PDB file of C-alpha atoms in Angstrom:
ATOM      1  CA  GLN W 122      43.044   9.535   6.415  1.00 58.00           C
ATOM      2  CA  GLY W 123      46.709   9.607   6.343  1.00 61.00           C
ATOM      3  CA  ARG W 124      49.130   9.653   9.304  1.00 70.00           C
ATOM      4  CA  LYS W 125      47.945  12.287  11.725  1.00 77.00           C
ATOM      5  CA  PRO W 126      50.484  14.718  13.235  1.00 80.00           C
ATOM      6  CA  LEU W 127      51.091  15.087  16.730  1.00 79.00           C
ATOM      7  CA  SER W 128      48.904  17.653  18.465  1.00 83.00           C
ATOM      8  CA  HIS W 129      50.437  21.230  18.053  1.00 83.00           C
ATOM      9  CA  PHE W 130      49.941  24.404  20.065  1.00 85.00           C
ATOM     10  CA  PHE W 131      51.458  27.840  19.522  1.00 89.00           C
ATOM     11  CA  HIS W 132      51.376  27.409  15.800  1.00 90.00           C
ATOM     12  CA  VAL W 133      49.661  29.250  12.920  1.00 90.00           C
ATOM     13  CA  ALA W 134      47.065  27.926  10.482  1.00 91.00           C
ATOM     14  CA  ALA W 135      45.535  29.329   7.501  1.00 90.00           C
ATOM     15  CA  ILE W 136      42.830  28.108   4.940  1.00 88.00           C
ATOM     16  CA  PHE W 137      44.155  28.154   1.437  1.00 81.00           C
ATOM     17  CA  ARG W 138      41.727  27.189  -1.177  1.00 80.00           C
ATOM     18  CA  ASP W 139      40.884  23.526  -0.023  1.00 82.00           C
ATOM     19  CA  THR W 140      43.846  23.258   2.260  1.00 84.00           C
ATOM     20  CA  MET W 141      44.484  24.143   5.779  1.00 89.00           C
ATOM     21  CA  VAL W 142      48.273  24.867   6.003  1.00 89.00           C
ATOM     22  CA  VAL W 143      49.815  24.473   9.651  1.00 90.00           C
ATOM     23  CA  VAL W 144      53.095  26.074  10.180  1.00 88.00           C
ATOM     24  CA  GLY W 145      55.491  25.828  13.441  1.00 85.00           C
ATOM     25  CA  GLY W 146      54.344  25.294  16.721  1.00 87.00           C
ATOM     26  CA  ARG W 147      55.155  23.059  19.870  1.00 88.00           C
ATOM     27  CA  THR W 148      54.417  19.353  20.218  1.00 85.00           C
ATOM     28  CA  GLU W 149      54.809  16.979  23.251  1.00 85.00           C
ATOM     29  CA  GLU W 150      58.029  15.933  21.459  1.00 85.00           C
ATOM     30  CA  GLU W 151      59.485  19.357  20.187  1.00 84.00           C
ATOM     31  CA  GLU W 152      59.684  22.711  21.980  1.00 88.00           C
ATOM     32  CA  PHE W 153      60.008  24.389  18.931  1.00 88.00           C
ATOM     33  CA  SER W 154      59.117  23.219  15.280  1.00 84.00           C
ATOM     34  CA  ASN W 155      59.578  24.342  11.871  1.00 81.00           C
ATOM     35  CA  SER W 156      57.015  21.809  10.404  1.00 82.00           C
ATOM     36  CA  ILE W 157      54.645  22.464   7.791  1.00 83.00           C
ATOM     37  CA  LEU W 158      51.553  20.340   7.493  1.00 85.00           C
ATOM     38  CA  PHE W 159      48.804  20.410   4.902  1.00 85.00           C
ATOM     39  CA  TYR W 160      45.427  19.056   5.653  1.00 86.00           C
ATOM     40  CA  GLN W 161      43.138  18.723   2.462  1.00 83.00           C
ATOM     41  CA  ILE W 162      39.525  19.366   3.632  1.00 84.00           C
ATOM     42  CA  SER W 163      37.546  17.590   0.863  1.00 80.00           C
ATOM     43  CA  CYS W 164      39.910  14.507   1.171  1.00 77.00           C
ATOM     44  CA  ASN W 165      39.927  14.529   5.006  1.00 82.00           C
ATOM     45  CA  THR W 166      43.722  13.873   4.719  1.00 80.00           C
ATOM     46  CA  TRP W 167      47.046  15.070   6.116  1.00 83.00           C
ATOM     47  CA  ILE W 168      50.155  15.723   3.983  1.00 80.00           C
ATOM     48  CA  HIS W 169      53.619  15.900   5.512  1.00 73.00           C
ATOM     49  CA  PRO W 170      56.158  17.341   3.165  1.00 71.00           C
ATOM     50  CA  ASN W 171      58.773  17.823   5.770  1.00 59.00           C
ATOM     51  CA  THR W 172      59.115  14.024   6.305  1.00 54.00           C
ATOM     52  CA  THR W 173      59.378  13.059   2.645  1.00 50.00           C
ATOM     53  CA  SER W 174      62.725  13.558   0.998  1.00 52.00           C
ATOM     54  CA  ASP W 175      61.099  13.917  -2.426  1.00 47.00           C
ATOM     55  CA  SER W 176      59.243  17.049  -1.462  1.00 48.00           C
ATOM     56  CA  MET W 177      60.352  20.480  -2.767  1.00 50.00           C
ATOM     57  CA  ILE W 178      59.906  22.721   0.178  1.00 57.00           C
ATOM     58  CA  GLY W 179      63.083  24.526  -0.051  1.00 62.00           C
ATOM     59  CA  ILE W 180      65.303  26.050   2.764  1.00 67.00           C
ATOM     60  CA  PRO W 181      63.279  25.438   6.210  1.00 69.00           C
ATOM     61  CA  MET W 182      62.670  28.219   8.305  1.00 76.00           C
ATOM     62  CA  ASN W 183      64.105  28.178  11.920  1.00 81.00           C
ATOM     63  CA  ASP W 184      62.216  26.170  14.537  1.00 85.00           C
ATOM     64  CA  SER W 185      59.897  28.540  16.135  1.00 88.00           C
ATOM     65  CA  ILE W 186      56.382  29.224  17.764  1.00 89.00           C
ATOM     66  CA  ALA W 187      53.917  31.948  18.032  1.00 90.00           C
ATOM     67  CA  HIS W 188      54.113  33.547  14.489  1.00 90.00           C
ATOM     68  CA  ALA W 189      51.394  35.434  12.699  1.00 92.00           C
ATOM     69  CA  MET W 190      50.181  34.301   9.122  1.00 91.00           C
ATOM     70  CA  ALA W 191      48.149  35.704   6.378  1.00 91.00           C
ATOM     71  CA  ALA W 192      47.159  34.264   3.142  1.00 87.00           C
ATOM     72  CA  VAL W 193      47.463  36.766   0.062  1.00 87.00           C
ATOM     73  CA  GLY W 194      46.882  35.577  -3.463  1.00 82.00           C
ATOM     74  CA  ASN W 195      48.944  32.417  -3.896  1.00 79.00           C
ATOM     75  CA  THR W 196      51.374  33.215  -0.967  1.00 85.00           C
ATOM     76  CA  LEU W 197      51.206  32.713   2.588  1.00 87.00           C
ATOM     77  CA  TYR W 198      53.218  35.434   4.745  1.00 91.00           C
ATOM     78  CA  ILE W 199      54.621  34.256   8.022  1.00 90.00           C
ATOM     79  CA  SER W 200      56.054  36.894  10.307  1.00 91.00           C
ATOM     80  CA  GLY W 201      57.347  37.221  13.918  1.00 90.00           C
ATOM     81  CA  GLY W 202      57.705  34.068  16.031  1.00 89.00           C
ATOM     82  CA  PHE W 203      59.777  33.035  19.177  1.00 91.00           C
ATOM     83  CA  SER W 204      62.444  30.412  19.298  1.00 89.00           C
ATOM     84  CA  GLY W 205      64.056  31.580  22.601  1.00 90.00           C
ATOM     85  CA  VAL W 206      64.196  35.278  21.482  1.00 92.00           C
ATOM     86  CA  ALA W 207      61.466  37.257  19.634  1.00 91.00           C
ATOM     87  CA  LEU W 208      61.935  36.933  15.858  1.00 89.00           C
ATOM     88  CA  GLY W 209      61.527  40.031  13.532  1.00 87.00           C
ATOM     89  CA  ARG W 210      61.311  38.204  10.241  1.00 85.00           C
ATOM     90  CA  MET W 211      58.946  37.990   7.157  1.00 88.00           C
ATOM     91  CA  VAL W 212      58.876  34.474   5.495  1.00 84.00           C
ATOM     92  CA  THR W 213      56.870  33.835   2.334  1.00 85.00           C
ATOM     93  CA  LEU W 214      55.550  30.395   1.367  1.00 82.00           C
ATOM     94  CA  SER W 215      54.027  29.789  -2.002  1.00 78.00           C
ATOM     95  CA  VAL W 216      51.519  27.031  -2.252  1.00 77.00           C
ATOM     96  CA  PRO W 217      50.596  25.399  -5.462  1.00 75.00           C
ATOM     97  CA  SER W 218      46.740  24.865  -6.344  1.00 74.00           C
ATOM     98  CA  ASP W 219      47.367  21.139  -5.889  1.00 75.00           C
ATOM     99  CA  VAL W 220      49.634  20.396  -2.903  1.00 73.00           C
ATOM    100  CA  CYS W 221      50.936  17.243  -4.465  1.00 72.00           C
ATOM    101  CA  MET W 222      52.845  19.328  -6.728  1.00 70.00           C
ATOM    102  CA  LEU W 223      55.200  20.064  -3.825  1.00 71.00           C
ATOM    103  CA  PHE W 224      56.508  16.407  -4.562  1.00 71.00           C
ATOM    104  CA  THR W 225      58.847  15.359  -7.188  1.00 72.00           C
ATOM    105  CA  THR W 226      56.571  12.418  -8.264  1.00 72.00           C
ATOM    106  CA  PRO W 227      53.014  11.545  -8.007  1.00 69.00           C
ATOM    107  CA  ASN W 228      53.938   8.448  -5.967  1.00 70.00           C
ATOM    108  CA  ALA W 229      55.835  10.354  -3.401  1.00 69.00           C
ATOM    109  CA  CYS W 230      52.633  12.316  -2.594  1.00 67.00           C
ATOM    110  CA  ASN W 231      50.620   9.086  -2.561  1.00 64.00           C
ATOM    111  CA  GLU W 232      53.087   7.677   0.008  1.00 64.00           C
ATOM    112  CA  THR W 233      52.094  10.309   2.396  1.00 60.00           C
ATOM    113  CA  SER W 234      48.505   8.678   2.270  1.00 56.00           C
ATOM    114  CA  SER W 235      47.357  12.052   0.570  1.00 49.00           C
ATOM    115  CA  SER W 236      45.544  10.945  -2.557  1.00 52.00           C
ATOM    116  CA  CYS W 237      41.903  11.660  -2.878  1.00 56.00           C
ATOM    117  CA  ALA W 238      41.254   9.083  -5.466  1.00 50.00           C
TER     118      ALA W 238
END
């Protein structure tokens, strides 16, 4: 369900509860990306918070590829990466138990075709 993202490579992904979180990578349209995508496994649907103005993602990280990522507790740690030069950074991403909480209204989440109902 939901609008499927372009195929990514050189991205990172981690399973976080019932959701796969995909960060960065390269697509046929972008050499470097800062996209964050959520795939809800039990709903078989994609959520695209980057493309919805009503999401609460915060300051986006630099467009880049080839990171390392680990899930610890309620936080994803993203380190390194490449954006033409090697990046020596650590970024954290806090993911709520319900990914739709990233949006300011339930309707904004449903507009991403992410409703399990």
